[in-house]
mmCIF file of C-alpha atoms and ligand atoms in Angstrom:
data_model
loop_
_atom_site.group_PDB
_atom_site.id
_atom_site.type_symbol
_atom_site.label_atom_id
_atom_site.label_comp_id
_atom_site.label_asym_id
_atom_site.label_seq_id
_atom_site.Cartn_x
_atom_site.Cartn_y
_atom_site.Cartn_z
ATOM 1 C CA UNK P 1 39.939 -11.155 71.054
ATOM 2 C CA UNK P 2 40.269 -14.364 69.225
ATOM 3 C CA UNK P 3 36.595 -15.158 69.193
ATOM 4 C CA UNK P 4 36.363 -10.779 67.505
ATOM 5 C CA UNK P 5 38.612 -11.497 65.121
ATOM 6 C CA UNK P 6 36.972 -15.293 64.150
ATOM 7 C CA UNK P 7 33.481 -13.229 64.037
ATOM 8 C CA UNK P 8 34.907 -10.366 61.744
ATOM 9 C CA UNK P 9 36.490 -12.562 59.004
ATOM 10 C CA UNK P 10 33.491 -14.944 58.998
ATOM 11 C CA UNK P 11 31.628 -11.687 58.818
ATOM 12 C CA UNK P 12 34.311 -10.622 55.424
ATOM 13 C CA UNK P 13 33.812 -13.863 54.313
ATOM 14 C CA UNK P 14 30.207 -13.866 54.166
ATOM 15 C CA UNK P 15 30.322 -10.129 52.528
ATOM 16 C CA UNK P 16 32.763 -11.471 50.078
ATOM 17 C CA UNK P 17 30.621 -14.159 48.672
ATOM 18 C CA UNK P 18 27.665 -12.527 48.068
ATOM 19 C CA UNK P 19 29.310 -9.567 46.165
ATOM 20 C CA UNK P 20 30.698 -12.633 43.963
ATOM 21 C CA UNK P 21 26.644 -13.730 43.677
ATOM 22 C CA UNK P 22 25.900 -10.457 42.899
ATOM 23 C CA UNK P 23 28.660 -9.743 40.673
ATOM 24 C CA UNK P 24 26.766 -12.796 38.238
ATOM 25 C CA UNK P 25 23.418 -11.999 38.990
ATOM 26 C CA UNK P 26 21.846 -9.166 36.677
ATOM 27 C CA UNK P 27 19.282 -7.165 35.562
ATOM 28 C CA UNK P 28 19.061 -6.587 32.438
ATOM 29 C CA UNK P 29 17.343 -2.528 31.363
ATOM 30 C CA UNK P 30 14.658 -2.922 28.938
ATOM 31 C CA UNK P 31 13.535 0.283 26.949
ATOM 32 C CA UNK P 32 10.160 -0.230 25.673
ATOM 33 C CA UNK P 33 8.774 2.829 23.136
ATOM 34 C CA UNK P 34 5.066 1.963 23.807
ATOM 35 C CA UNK P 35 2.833 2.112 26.807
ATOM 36 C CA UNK P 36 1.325 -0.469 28.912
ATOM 37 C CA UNK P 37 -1.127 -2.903 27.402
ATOM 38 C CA UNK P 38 0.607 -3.060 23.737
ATOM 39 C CA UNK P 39 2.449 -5.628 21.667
ATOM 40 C CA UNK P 40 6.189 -4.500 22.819
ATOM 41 C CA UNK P 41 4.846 -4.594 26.818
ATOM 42 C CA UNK P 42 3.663 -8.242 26.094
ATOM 43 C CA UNK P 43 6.650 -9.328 24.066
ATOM 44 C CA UNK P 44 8.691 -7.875 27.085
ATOM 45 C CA UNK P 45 7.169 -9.569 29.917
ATOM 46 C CA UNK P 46 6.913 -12.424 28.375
ATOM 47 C CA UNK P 47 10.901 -12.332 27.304
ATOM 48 C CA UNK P 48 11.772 -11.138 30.807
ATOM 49 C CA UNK P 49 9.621 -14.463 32.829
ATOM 50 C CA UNK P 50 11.353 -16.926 30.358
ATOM 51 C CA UNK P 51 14.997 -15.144 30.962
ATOM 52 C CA UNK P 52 14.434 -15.274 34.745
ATOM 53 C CA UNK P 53 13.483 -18.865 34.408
ATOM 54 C CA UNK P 54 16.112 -20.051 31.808
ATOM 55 C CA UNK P 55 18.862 -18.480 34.197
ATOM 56 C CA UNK P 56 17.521 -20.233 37.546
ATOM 57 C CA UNK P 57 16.377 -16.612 38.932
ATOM 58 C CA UNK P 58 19.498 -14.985 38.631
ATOM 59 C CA UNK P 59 19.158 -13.169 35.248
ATOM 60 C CA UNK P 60 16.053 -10.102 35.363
ATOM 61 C CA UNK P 61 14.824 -7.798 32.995
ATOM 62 C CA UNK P 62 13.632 -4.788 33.745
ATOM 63 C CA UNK P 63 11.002 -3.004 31.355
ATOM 64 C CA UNK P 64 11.007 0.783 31.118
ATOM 65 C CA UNK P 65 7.826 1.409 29.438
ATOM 66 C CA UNK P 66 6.977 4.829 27.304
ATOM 67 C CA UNK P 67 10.038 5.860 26.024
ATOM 68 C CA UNK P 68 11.312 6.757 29.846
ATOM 69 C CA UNK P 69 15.066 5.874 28.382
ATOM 70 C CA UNK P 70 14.563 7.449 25.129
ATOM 71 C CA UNK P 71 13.539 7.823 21.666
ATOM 72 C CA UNK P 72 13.023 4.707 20.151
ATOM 73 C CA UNK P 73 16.058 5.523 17.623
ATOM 74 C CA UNK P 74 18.223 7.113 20.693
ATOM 75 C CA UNK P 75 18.249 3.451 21.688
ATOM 76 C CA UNK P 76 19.476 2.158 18.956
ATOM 77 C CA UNK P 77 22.672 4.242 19.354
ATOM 78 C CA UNK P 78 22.556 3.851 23.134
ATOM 79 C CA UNK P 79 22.345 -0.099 22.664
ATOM 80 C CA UNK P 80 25.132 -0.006 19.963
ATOM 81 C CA UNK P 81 27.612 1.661 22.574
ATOM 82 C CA UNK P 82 26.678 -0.450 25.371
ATOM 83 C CA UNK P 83 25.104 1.869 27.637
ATOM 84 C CA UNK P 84 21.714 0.169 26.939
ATOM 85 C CA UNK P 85 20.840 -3.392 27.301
ATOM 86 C CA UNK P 86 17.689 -4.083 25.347
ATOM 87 C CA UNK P 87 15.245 -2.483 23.449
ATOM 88 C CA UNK P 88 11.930 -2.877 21.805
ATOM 89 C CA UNK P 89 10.777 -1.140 19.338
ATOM 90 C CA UNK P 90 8.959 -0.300 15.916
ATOM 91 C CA UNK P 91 10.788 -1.975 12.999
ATOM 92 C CA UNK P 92 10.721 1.530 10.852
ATOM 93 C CA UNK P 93 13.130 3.001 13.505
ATOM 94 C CA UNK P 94 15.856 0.261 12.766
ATOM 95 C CA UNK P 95 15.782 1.045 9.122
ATOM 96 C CA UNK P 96 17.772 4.066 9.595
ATOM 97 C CA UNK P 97 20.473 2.393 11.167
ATOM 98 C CA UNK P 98 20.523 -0.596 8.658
ATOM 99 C CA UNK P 99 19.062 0.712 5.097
ATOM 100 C CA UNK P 100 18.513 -3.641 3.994
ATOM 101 C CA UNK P 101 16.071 -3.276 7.221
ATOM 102 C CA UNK P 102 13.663 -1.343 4.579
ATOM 103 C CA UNK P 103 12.253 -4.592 2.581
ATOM 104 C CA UNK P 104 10.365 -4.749 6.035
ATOM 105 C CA UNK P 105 8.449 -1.594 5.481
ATOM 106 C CA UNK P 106 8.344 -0.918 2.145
ATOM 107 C CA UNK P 107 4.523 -0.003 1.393
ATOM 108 C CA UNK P 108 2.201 -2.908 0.963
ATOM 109 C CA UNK P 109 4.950 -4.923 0.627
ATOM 110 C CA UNK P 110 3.161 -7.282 4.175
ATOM 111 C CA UNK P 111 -0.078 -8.041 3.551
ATOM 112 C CA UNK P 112 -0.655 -9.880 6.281
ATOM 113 C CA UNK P 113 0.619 -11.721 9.343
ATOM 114 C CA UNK P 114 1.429 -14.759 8.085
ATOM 115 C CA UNK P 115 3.777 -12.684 5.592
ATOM 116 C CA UNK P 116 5.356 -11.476 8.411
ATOM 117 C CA UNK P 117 5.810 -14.087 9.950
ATOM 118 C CA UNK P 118 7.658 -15.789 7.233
ATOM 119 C CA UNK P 119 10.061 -13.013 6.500
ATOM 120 C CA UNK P 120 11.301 -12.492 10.121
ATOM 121 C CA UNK P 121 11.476 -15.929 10.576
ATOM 122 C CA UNK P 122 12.776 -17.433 7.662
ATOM 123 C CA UNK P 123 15.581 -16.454 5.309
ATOM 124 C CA UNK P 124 14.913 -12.315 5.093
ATOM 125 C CA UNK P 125 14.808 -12.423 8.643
ATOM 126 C CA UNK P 126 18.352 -14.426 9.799
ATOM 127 C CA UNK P 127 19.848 -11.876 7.240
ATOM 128 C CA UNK P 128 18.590 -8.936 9.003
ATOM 129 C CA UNK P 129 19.607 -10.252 12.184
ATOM 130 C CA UNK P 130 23.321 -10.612 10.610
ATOM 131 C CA UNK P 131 22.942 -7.073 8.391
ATOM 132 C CA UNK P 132 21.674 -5.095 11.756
ATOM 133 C CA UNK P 133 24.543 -6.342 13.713
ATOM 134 C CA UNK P 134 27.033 -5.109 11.290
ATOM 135 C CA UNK P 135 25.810 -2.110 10.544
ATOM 136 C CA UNK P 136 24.012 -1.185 13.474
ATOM 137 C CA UNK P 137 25.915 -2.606 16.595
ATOM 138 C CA UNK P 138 23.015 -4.667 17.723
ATOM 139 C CA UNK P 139 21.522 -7.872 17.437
ATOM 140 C CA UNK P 140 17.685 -8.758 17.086
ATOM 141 C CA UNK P 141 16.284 -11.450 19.458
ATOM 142 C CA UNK P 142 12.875 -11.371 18.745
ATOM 143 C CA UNK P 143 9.654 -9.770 17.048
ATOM 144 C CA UNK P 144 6.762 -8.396 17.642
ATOM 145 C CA UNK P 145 3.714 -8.411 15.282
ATOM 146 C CA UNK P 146 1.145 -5.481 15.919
ATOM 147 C CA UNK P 147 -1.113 -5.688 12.430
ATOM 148 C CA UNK P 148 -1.679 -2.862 9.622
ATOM 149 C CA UNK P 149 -0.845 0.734 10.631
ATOM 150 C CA UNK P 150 -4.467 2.314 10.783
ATOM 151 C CA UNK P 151 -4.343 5.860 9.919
ATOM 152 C CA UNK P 152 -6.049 7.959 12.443
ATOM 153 C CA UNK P 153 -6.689 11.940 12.692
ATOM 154 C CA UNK P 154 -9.028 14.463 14.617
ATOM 155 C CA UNK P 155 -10.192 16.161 11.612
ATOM 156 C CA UNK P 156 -11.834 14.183 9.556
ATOM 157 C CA UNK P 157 -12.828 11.137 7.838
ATOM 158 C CA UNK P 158 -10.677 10.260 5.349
ATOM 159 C CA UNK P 159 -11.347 7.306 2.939
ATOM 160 C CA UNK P 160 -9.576 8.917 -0.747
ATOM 161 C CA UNK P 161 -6.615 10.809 -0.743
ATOM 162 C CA UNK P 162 -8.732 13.850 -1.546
ATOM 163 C CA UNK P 163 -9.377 13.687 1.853
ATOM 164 C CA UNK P 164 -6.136 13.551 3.240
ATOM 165 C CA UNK P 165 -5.116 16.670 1.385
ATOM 166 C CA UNK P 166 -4.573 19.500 4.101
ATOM 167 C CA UNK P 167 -4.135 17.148 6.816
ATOM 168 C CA UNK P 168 -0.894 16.832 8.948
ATOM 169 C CA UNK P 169 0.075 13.762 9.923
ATOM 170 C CA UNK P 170 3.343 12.898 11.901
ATOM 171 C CA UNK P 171 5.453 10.432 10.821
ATOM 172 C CA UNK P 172 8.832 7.812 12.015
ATOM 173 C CA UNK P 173 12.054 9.485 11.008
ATOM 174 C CA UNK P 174 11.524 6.969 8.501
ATOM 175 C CA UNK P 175 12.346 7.706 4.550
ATOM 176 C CA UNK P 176 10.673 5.239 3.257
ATOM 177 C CA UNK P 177 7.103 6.536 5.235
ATOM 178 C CA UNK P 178 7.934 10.010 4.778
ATOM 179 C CA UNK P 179 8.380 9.523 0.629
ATOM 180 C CA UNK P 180 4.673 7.068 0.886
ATOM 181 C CA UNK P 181 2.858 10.179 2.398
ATOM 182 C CA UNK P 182 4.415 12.197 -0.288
ATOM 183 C CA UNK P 183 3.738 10.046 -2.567
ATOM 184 C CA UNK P 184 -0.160 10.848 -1.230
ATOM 185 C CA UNK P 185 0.232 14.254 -1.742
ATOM 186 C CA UNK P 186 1.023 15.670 1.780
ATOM 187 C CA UNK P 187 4.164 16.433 3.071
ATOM 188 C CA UNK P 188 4.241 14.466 6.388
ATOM 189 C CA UNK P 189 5.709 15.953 9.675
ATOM 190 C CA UNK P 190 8.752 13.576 10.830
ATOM 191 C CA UNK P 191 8.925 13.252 14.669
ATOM 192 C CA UNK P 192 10.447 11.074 17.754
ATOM 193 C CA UNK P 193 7.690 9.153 18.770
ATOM 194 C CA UNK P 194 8.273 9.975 22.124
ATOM 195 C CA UNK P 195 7.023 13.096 21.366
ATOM 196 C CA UNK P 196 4.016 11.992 19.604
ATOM 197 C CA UNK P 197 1.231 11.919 21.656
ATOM 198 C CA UNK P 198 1.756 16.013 23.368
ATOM 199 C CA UNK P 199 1.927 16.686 19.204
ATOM 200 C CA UNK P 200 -1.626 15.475 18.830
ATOM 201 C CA UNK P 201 -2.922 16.162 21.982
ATOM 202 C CA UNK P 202 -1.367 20.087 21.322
ATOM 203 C CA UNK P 203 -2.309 19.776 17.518
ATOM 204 C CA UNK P 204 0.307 20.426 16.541
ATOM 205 C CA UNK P 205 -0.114 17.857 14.165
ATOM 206 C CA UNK P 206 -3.715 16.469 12.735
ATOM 207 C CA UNK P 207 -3.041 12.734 12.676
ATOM 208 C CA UNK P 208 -0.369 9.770 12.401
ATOM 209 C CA UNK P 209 0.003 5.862 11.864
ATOM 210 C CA UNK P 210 0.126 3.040 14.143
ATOM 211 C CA UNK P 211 -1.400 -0.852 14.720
ATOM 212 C CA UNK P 212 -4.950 -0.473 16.562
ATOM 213 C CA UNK P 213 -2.744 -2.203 19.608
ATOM 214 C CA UNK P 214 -0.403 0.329 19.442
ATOM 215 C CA UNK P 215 -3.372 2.989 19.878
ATOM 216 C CA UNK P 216 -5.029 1.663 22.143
ATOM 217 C CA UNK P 217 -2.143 1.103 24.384
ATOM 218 C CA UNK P 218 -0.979 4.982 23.580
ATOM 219 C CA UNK P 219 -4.818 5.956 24.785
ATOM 220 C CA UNK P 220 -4.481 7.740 21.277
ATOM 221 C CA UNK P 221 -8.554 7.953 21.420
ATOM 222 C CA UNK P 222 -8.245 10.719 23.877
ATOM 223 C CA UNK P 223 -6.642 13.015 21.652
ATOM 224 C CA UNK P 224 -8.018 11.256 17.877
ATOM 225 C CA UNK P 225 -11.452 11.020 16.159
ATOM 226 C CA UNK P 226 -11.348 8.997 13.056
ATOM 227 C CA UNK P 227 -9.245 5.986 12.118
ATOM 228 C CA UNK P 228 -9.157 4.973 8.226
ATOM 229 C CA UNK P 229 -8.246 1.186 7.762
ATOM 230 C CA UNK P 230 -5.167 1.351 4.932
ATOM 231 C CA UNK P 231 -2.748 -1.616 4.803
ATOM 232 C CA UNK P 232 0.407 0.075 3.413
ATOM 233 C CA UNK P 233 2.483 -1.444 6.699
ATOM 234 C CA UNK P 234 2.260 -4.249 8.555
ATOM 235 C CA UNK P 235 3.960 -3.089 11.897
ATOM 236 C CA UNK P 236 6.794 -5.645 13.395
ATOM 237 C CA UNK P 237 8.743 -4.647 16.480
ATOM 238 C CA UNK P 238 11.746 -5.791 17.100
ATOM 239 C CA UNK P 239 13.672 -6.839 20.457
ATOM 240 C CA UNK P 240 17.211 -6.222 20.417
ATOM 241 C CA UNK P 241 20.214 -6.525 22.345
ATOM 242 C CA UNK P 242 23.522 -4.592 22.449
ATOM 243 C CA UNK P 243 25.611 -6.649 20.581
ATOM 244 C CA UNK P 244 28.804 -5.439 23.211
ATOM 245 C CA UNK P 245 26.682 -6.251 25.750
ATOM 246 C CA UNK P 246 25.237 -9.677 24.351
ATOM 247 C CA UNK P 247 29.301 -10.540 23.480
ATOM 248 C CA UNK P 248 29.724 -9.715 27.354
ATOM 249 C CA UNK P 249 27.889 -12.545 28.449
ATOM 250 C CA UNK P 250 28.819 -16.561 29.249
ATOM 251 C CA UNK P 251 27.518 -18.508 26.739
ATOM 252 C CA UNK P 252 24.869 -20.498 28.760
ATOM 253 C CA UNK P 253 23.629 -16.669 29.378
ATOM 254 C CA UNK P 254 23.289 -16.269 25.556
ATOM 255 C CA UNK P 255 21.714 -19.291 25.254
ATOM 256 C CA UNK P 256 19.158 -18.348 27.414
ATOM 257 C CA UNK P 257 18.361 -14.391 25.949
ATOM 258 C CA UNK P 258 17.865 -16.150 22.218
ATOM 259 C CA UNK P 259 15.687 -18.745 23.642
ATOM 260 C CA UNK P 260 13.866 -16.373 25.605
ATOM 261 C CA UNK P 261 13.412 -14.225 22.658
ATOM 262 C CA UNK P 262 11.827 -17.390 20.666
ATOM 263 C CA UNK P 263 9.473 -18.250 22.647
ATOM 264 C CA UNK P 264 8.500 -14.138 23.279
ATOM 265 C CA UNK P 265 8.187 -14.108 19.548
ATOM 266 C CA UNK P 266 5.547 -17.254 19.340
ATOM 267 C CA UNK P 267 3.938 -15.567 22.524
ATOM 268 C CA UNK P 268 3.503 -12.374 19.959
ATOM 269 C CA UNK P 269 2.045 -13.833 16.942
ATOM 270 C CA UNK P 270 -0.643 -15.898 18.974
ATOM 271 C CA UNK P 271 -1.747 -12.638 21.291
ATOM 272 C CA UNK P 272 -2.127 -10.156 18.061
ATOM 273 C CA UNK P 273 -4.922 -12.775 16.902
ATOM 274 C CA UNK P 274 -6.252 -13.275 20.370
ATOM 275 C CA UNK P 275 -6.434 -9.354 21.287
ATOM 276 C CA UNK P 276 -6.871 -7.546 17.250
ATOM 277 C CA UNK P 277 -10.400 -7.428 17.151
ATOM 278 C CA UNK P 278 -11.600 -7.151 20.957
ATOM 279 C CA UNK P 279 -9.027 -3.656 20.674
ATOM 280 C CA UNK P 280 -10.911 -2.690 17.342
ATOM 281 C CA UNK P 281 -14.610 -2.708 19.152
ATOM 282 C CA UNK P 282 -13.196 -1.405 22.230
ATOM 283 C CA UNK P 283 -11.679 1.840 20.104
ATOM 284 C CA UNK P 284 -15.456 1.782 18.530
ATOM 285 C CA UNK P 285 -17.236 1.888 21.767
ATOM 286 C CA UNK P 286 -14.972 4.985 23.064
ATOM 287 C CA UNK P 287 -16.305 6.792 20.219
ATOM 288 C CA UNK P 288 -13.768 6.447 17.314
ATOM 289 C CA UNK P 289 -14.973 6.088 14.039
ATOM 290 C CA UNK P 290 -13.449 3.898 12.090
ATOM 291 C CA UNK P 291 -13.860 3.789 8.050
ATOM 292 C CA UNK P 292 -12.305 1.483 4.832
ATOM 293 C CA UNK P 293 -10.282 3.593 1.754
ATOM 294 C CA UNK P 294 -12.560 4.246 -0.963
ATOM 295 C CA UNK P 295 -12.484 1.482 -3.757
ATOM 296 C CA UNK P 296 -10.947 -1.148 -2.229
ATOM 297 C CA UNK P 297 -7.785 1.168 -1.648
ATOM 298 C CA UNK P 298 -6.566 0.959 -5.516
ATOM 299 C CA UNK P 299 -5.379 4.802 -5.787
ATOM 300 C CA UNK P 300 -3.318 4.683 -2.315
ATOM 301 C CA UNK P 301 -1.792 0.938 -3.555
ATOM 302 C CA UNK P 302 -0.914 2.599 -6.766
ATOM 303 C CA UNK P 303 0.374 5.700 -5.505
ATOM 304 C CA UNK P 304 2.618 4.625 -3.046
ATOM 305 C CA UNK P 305 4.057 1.436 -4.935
ATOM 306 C CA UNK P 306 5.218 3.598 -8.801
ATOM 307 C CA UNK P 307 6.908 6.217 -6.403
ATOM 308 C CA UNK P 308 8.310 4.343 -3.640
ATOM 309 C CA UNK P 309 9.290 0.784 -4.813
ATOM 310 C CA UNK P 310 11.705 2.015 -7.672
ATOM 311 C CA UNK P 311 13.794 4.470 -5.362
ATOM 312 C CA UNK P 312 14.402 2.047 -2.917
ATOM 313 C CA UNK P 313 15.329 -1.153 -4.783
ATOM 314 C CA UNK P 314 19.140 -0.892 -4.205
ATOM 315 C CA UNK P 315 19.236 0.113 -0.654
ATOM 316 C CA UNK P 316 17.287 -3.391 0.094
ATOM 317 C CA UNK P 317 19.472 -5.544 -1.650
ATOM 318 C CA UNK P 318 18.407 -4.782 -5.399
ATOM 319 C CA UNK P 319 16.212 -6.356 -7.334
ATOM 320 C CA UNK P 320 16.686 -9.852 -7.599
ATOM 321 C CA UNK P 321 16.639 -9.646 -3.935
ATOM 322 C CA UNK P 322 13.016 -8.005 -4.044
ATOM 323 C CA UNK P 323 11.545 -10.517 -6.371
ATOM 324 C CA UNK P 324 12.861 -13.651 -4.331
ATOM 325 C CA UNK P 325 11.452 -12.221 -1.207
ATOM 326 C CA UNK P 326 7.822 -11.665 -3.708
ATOM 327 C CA UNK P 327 8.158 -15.146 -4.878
ATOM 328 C CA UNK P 328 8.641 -16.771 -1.438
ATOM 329 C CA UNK P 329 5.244 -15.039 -0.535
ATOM 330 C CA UNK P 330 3.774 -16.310 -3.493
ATOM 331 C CA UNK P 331 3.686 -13.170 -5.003
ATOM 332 C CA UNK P 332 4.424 -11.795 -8.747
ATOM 333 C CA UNK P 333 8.170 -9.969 -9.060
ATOM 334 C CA UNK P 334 8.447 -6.348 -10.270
HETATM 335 C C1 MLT X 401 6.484 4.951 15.527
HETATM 336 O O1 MLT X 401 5.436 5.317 14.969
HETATM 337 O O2 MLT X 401 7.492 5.651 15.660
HETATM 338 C C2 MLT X 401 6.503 3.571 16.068
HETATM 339 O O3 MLT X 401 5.999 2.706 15.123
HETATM 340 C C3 MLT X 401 5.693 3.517 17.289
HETATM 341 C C4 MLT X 401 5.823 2.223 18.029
HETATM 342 O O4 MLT X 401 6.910 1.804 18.354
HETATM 343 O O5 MLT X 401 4.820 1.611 18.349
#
């Protein structure tokens, strides 16, 4: 009897201290909007090895590619209650949430990656972090860089906006995109972009915009024909946390998710320039064809910058605000 009950309360014991072990240990849910092979899959694994090392093993995340847990907005909302832990996703679905967010995708307003680099990293970028947080409920812990948004469509090729008269093209719930394709002409269809690739592959819709990576890693040449190279956005993607959930956490575990979302972010920038071009041919070869905007772009520039600039001035900060963030990319103010 004595040596039963000795056994069962070593047994209790045992049980008791590894529910306290597990109780710490966690993994951490992921969403990611894109499929395998893209800029947010790389930026995750990359975040989720340095987390697991950073916490000694015991802290995981777990990447749920291709919009399994959502929308890439519904995460936003499910992050800012808590009942999501991370997320990545395209920078034009955070605007929404946090208007200031805009100066980010405000047409040709990135002209390349070293611009975007600066502003998420410098200045413009810490006061995102502390605007999204406010206003949004969660906190961004590192960035993605995926290059221009290539327009791409199975109807045509399109290099004037002549040619993109008549053709539908899906867009972000984004107002700022939605009011640049106007601004084109067209009236753009707005759509989840989980629910993109069944609307081209059902044509339903014609066409939309996204990063060759992004493409590629969508297998959007199975369902599109012709890609047309315009630079109106440069596309960043975000990592966020749940700010509740981020608050939860000891501060040695804090520690850890911002460092881990550094060195994801360097990891980013240095695998767009490795991968851009190699993606590019590789689209080529599977039969895409792939043209420039007519005269150097100048009519889609001009377009989009007389109607879209002046309406959003104020909801990015105004602008004195706009022409600091021009001059600290060595660029004339408005
Ligand atoms: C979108 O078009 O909604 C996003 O930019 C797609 C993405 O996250 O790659």
């Amino acid at each position: 009897k004595n040596k039963l009950t000795k056994v069962l309360s070593l047994t209790l014991a045992l049980a008791f201290s590894a529910t306290a072990l597990n109780a710490q240990a966690k993994t951490f849910k992921v969403a990611v909007g894109d499929g395998a092979g893209g800029t947010q899959h790389e930026l995750g694994k990359k975040f989720s090895a340095e987390l697991k090392e950073r916490t000694g093993n015991k802290h995981k995340a777990k990447l749920f590619l291709n919009g399994q847990l959502g929308s890439e907005q519904d995460t936003v909302n499910d992050a800012a209650i808590g009942t999501l832990d991370f997320s990545i996703l395209a920078i034009n679905n955070v605007t929404p949430f946090s208007p200031s967010v805009g100066i980010l995708t405000l047409p040709y307003m990135i002209q390349s990656l070293d611009d975007a680099v600066a502003l998420t990293q410098g200045e413009v970028g810490k006061e995102l972090v502390e605007n999204t947080i406010r206003d949004a409920g969660v906190r961004i812990i590192g960035w993605a860089y995926s290059g221009f948004r290539v327009l791409t469509n199975s109807k045509r090729p399109i290099t004037t906006l002549e040619d993109l008269q008549g053709v539908v093209v899906r867009v972000p719930k984004n107002e700022i995109m939605i009011d640049t394709y106007k601004a084109w002409g067209i009236n753009p269809t707005p759509m989840a972009w989980s629910e993109t690739f069944t609307a081209l592959q059902q044509r339903v819709v014609d066409g939309q915009d996204n990063p060759y990576i992004t493409n590629y890693a969508m297998k959007f040449d199975e369902v599109q024909k012709y890609i047309t190279n315009i630079r109106y956005l440069f596309s960043i993607e975000p990592l966020i946390v749940s700010e509740a959930v981020f608050q939860d956490q000891k501060p040695a575990v804090q520690k850890a998710i911002l460092e881990a979302g550094e060195a994801a972010t360097q990891h980013s920038a240095a695998w767009l320039k490795d991968q851009e071009a190699n993606i590019k041919k590789e689209l080529a070869s599977r039969g895409m064809e792939i043209s420039d905007p007519a005269n150097g772009e100048k009519e889609w520039i001009e377009k989009a910058k007389t109607a879209v600039w002046p309406k959003y001035i104020d909801s990015i900060g105004g602008k004195d605000k706009l022409n600091s963030v021009l001059k600290s990319l060595g660029r004339e103010g408005v």
